Short mmCIF file of C-alpha atoms and ligand atoms in Angstrom, two decimals:
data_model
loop_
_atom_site.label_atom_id
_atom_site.label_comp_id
_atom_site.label_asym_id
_atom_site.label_seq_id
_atom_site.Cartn_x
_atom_site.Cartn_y
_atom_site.Cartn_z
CA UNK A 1 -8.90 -20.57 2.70
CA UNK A 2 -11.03 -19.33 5.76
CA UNK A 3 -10.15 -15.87 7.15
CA UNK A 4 -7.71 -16.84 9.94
CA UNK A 5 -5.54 -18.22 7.45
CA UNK A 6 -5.41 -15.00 4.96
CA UNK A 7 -4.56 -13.03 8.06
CA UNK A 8 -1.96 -15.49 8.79
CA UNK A 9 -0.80 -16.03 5.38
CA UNK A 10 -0.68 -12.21 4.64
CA UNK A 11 3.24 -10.94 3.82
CA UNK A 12 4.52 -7.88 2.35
CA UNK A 13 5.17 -9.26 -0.59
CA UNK A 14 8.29 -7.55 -2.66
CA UNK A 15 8.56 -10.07 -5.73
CA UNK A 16 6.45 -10.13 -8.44
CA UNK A 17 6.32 -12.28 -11.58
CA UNK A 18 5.73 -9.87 -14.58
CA UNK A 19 2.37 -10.66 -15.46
CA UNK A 20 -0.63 -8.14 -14.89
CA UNK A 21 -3.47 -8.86 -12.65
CA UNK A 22 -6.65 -8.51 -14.39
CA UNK A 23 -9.46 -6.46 -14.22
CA UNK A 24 -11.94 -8.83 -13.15
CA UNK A 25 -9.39 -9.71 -9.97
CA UNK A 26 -8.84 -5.78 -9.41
CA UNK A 27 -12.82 -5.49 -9.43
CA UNK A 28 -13.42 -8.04 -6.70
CA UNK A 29 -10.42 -6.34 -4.75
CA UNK A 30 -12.07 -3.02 -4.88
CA UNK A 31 -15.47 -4.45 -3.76
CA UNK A 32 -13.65 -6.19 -0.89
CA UNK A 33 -11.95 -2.63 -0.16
CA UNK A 34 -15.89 -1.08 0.39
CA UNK A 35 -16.65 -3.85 2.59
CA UNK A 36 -14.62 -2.60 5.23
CA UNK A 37 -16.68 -0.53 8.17
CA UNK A 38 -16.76 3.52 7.92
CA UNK A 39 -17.34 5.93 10.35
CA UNK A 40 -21.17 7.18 10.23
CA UNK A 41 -20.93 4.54 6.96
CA UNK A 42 -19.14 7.79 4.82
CA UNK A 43 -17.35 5.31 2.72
CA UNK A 44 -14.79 7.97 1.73
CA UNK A 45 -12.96 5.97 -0.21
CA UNK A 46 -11.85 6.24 -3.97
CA UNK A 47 -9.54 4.27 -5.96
CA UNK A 48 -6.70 4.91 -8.69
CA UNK A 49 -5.38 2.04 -10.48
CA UNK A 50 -1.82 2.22 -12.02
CA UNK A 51 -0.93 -0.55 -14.36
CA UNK A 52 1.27 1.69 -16.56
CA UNK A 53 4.65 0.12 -15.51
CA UNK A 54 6.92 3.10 -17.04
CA UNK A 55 4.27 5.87 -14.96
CA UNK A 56 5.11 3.55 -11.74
CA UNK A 57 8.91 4.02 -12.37
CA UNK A 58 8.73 7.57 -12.88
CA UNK A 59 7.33 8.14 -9.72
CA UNK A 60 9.26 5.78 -7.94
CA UNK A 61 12.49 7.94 -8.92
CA UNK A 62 10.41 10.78 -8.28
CA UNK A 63 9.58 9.53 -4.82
CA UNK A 64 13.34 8.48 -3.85
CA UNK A 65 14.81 11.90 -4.76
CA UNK A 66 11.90 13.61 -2.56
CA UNK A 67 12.87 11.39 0.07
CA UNK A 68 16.56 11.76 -0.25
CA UNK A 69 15.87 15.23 0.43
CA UNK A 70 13.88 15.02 3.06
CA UNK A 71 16.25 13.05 4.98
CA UNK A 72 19.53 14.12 4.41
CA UNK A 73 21.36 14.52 7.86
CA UNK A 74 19.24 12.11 9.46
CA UNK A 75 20.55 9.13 11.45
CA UNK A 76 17.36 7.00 11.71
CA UNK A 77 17.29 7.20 7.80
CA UNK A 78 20.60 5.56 6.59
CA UNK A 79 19.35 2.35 6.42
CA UNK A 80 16.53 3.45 3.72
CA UNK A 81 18.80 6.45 2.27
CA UNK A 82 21.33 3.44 1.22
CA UNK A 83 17.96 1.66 -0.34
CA UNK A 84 16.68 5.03 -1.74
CA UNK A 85 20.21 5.91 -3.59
CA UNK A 86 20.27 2.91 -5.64
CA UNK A 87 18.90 3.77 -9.05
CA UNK A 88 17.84 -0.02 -9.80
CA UNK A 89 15.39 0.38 -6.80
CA UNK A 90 11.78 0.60 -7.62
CA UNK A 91 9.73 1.48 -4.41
CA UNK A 92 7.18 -0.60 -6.19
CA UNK A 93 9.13 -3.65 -6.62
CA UNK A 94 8.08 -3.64 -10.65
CA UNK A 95 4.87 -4.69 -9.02
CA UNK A 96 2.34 -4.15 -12.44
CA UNK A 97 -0.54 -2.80 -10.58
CA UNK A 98 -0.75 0.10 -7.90
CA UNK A 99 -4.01 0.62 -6.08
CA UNK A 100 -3.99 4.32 -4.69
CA UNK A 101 -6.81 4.93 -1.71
CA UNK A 102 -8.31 8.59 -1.80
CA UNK A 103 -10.56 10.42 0.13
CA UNK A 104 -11.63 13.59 1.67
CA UNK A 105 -9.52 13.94 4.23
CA UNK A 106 -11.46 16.88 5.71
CA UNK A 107 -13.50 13.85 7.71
CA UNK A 108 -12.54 13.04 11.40
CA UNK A 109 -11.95 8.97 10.29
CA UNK A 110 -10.81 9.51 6.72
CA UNK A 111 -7.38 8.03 7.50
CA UNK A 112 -8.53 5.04 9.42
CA UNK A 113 -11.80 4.52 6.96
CA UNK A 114 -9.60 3.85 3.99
CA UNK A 115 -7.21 1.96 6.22
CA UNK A 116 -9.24 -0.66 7.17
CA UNK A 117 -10.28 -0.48 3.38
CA UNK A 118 -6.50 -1.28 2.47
CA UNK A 119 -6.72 -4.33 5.25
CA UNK A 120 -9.32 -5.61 3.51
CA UNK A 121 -8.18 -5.55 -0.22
CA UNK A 122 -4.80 -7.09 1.16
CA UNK A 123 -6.81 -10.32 2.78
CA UNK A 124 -8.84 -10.45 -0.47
CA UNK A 125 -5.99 -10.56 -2.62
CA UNK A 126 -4.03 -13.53 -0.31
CA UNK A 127 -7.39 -15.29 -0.93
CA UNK A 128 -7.10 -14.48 -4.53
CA UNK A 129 -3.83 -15.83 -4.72
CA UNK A 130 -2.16 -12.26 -4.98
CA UNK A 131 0.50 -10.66 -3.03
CA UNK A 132 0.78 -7.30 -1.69
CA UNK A 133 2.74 -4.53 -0.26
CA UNK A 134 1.77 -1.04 1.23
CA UNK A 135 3.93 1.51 -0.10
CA UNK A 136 4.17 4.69 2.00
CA UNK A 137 7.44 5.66 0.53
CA UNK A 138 4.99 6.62 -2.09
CA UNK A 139 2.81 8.81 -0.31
CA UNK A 140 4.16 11.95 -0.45
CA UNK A 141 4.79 11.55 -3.89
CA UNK A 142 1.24 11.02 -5.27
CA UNK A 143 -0.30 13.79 -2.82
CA UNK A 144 2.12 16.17 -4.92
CA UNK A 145 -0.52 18.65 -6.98
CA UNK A 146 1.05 17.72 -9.94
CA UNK A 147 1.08 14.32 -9.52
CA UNK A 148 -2.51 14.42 -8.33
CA UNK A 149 -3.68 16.22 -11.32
CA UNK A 150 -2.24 13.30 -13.72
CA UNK A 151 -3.96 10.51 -11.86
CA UNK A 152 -7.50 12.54 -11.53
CA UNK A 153 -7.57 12.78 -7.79
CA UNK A 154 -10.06 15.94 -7.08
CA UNK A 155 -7.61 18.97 -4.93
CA UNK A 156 -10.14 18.19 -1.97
CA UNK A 157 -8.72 14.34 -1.74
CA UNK A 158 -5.70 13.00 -0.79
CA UNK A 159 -3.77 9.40 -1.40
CA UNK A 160 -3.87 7.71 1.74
CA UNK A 161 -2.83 4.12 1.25
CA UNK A 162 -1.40 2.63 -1.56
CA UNK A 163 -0.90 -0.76 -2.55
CA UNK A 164 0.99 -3.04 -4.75
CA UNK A 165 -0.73 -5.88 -6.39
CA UNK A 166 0.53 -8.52 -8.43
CA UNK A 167 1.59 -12.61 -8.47
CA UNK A 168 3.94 -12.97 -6.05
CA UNK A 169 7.34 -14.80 -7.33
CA UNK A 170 7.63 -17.26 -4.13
CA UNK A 171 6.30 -16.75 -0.63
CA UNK A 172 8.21 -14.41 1.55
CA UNK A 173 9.20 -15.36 5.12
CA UNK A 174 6.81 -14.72 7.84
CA UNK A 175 8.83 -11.47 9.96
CA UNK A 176 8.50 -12.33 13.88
CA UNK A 177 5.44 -10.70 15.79
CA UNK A 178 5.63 -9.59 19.65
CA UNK A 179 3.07 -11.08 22.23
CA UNK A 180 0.06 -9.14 21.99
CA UNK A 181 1.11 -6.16 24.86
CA UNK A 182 -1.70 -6.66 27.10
CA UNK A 183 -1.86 -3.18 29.50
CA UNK A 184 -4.72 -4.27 31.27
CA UNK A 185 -7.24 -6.84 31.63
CA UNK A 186 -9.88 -5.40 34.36
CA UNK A 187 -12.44 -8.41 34.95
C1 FMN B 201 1.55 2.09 6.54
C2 FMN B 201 2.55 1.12 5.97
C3 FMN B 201 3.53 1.59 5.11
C4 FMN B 201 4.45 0.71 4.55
N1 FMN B 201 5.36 1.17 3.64
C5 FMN B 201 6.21 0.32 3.05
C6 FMN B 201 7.10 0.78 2.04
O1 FMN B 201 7.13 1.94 1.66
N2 FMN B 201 7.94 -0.13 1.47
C7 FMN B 201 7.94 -1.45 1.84
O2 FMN B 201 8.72 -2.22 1.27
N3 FMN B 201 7.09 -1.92 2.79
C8 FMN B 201 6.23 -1.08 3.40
N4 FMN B 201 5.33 -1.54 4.34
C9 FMN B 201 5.30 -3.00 4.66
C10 FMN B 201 5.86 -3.28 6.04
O3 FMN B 201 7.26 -3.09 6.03
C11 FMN B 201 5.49 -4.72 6.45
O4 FMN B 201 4.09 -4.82 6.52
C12 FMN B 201 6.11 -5.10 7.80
O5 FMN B 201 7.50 -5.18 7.70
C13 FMN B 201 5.58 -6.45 8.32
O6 FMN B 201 5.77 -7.48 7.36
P1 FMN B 201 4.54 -8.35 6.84
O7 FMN B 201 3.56 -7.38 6.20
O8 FMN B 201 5.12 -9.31 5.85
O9 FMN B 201 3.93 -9.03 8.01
C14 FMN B 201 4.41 -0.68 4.90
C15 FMN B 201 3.41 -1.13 5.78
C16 FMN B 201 2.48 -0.26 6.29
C17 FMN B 201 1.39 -0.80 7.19
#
């Protein structure tokens, strides 16, 4: 598969069959991951892998009550509140394997250094014949002290992406893109 393709064949994948990825295919993720460019080449990035399935649904009902909270009264939110108040849900589809990015986020780029990080462990894994899904809903969640204490992330880090990794069951449907908004073009 050459690169166009895994950007094209890229989904948000949310179905997974129940089998977990392996270490040697979580290794050449991660070394995709520190590929990406850094500002000033900091490479702030640091990883947490979760492949405990019963720690991933604790703090997905963790993460859906915090959320629920946080959006009560809100409007915009029904459409996820109806989501979030299901207790079947998992925000990590029973996905086997989470990949949590970390860094200092103390650095100007942090955020957009282990972004482009994330990008790059996503196209890795379509090449690898893995799905995946970015899971903000998440977020909050595993930047909670407590939470950050069980997974070893330093106080001076934060979670700043996290992904779900796993075989995909089936290939979703590719959701519609807009024409590239083109402001200006000044030849
Ligand atoms: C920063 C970010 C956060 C996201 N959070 C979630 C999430 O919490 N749950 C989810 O199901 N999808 C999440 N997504 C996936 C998007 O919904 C998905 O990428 C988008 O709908 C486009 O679909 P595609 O990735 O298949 O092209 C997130 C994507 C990004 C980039």
């Amino acid at each position: 598969m050459d690169l166009n393709e895994a950007i094209h064949a890229r989904r948000a994948v949310r179905s997974y069959l129940p089998e977990t990825v392996d270490e040697a295919s979580i290794r050449l993720l991660l070394r995709a991951a520190t590929q990406a460019p850094s500002a000033m080449n900091a490479q702030p990035w640091a990883f947490v892998i979760v492949q405990d399935k019963a720690r991933l649904a604790r703090y997905s009902d963790r993460a859906k009550a915090a959320l629920l909270a946080k959006s009560a009264g809100d409007p915009k939110a029904e459409r996820y509140r109806q989501m979030l108040s299901d207790p079947k849900f998992n925000i990590f589809y029973d996905a086997s394997t989470l990949i949590v990015i970390c860094a200092d986020q103390s650095g100007a780029y942090a955020q957009a250094d282990c972004w482009l990080a994330a990008q790059n462990l996503q196209l890795a894994a379509v090449a690898s014949g893995l799905g995946t899904c970015c899971i903000g809903f998440a977020l909050p969640t595993l930047n909670e002290a407590e939470v950050k204490a069980e997974l070893a992330i330093p106080q001076r880090m934060g979670a700043i992406a996290a992904l779900i990794v796993g075989k995909p069951r089936g290939q979703p449907e590719p959701v519609p893109r807009k024409e590239p908004a083109v402001l200006s073009w000044l030849r």
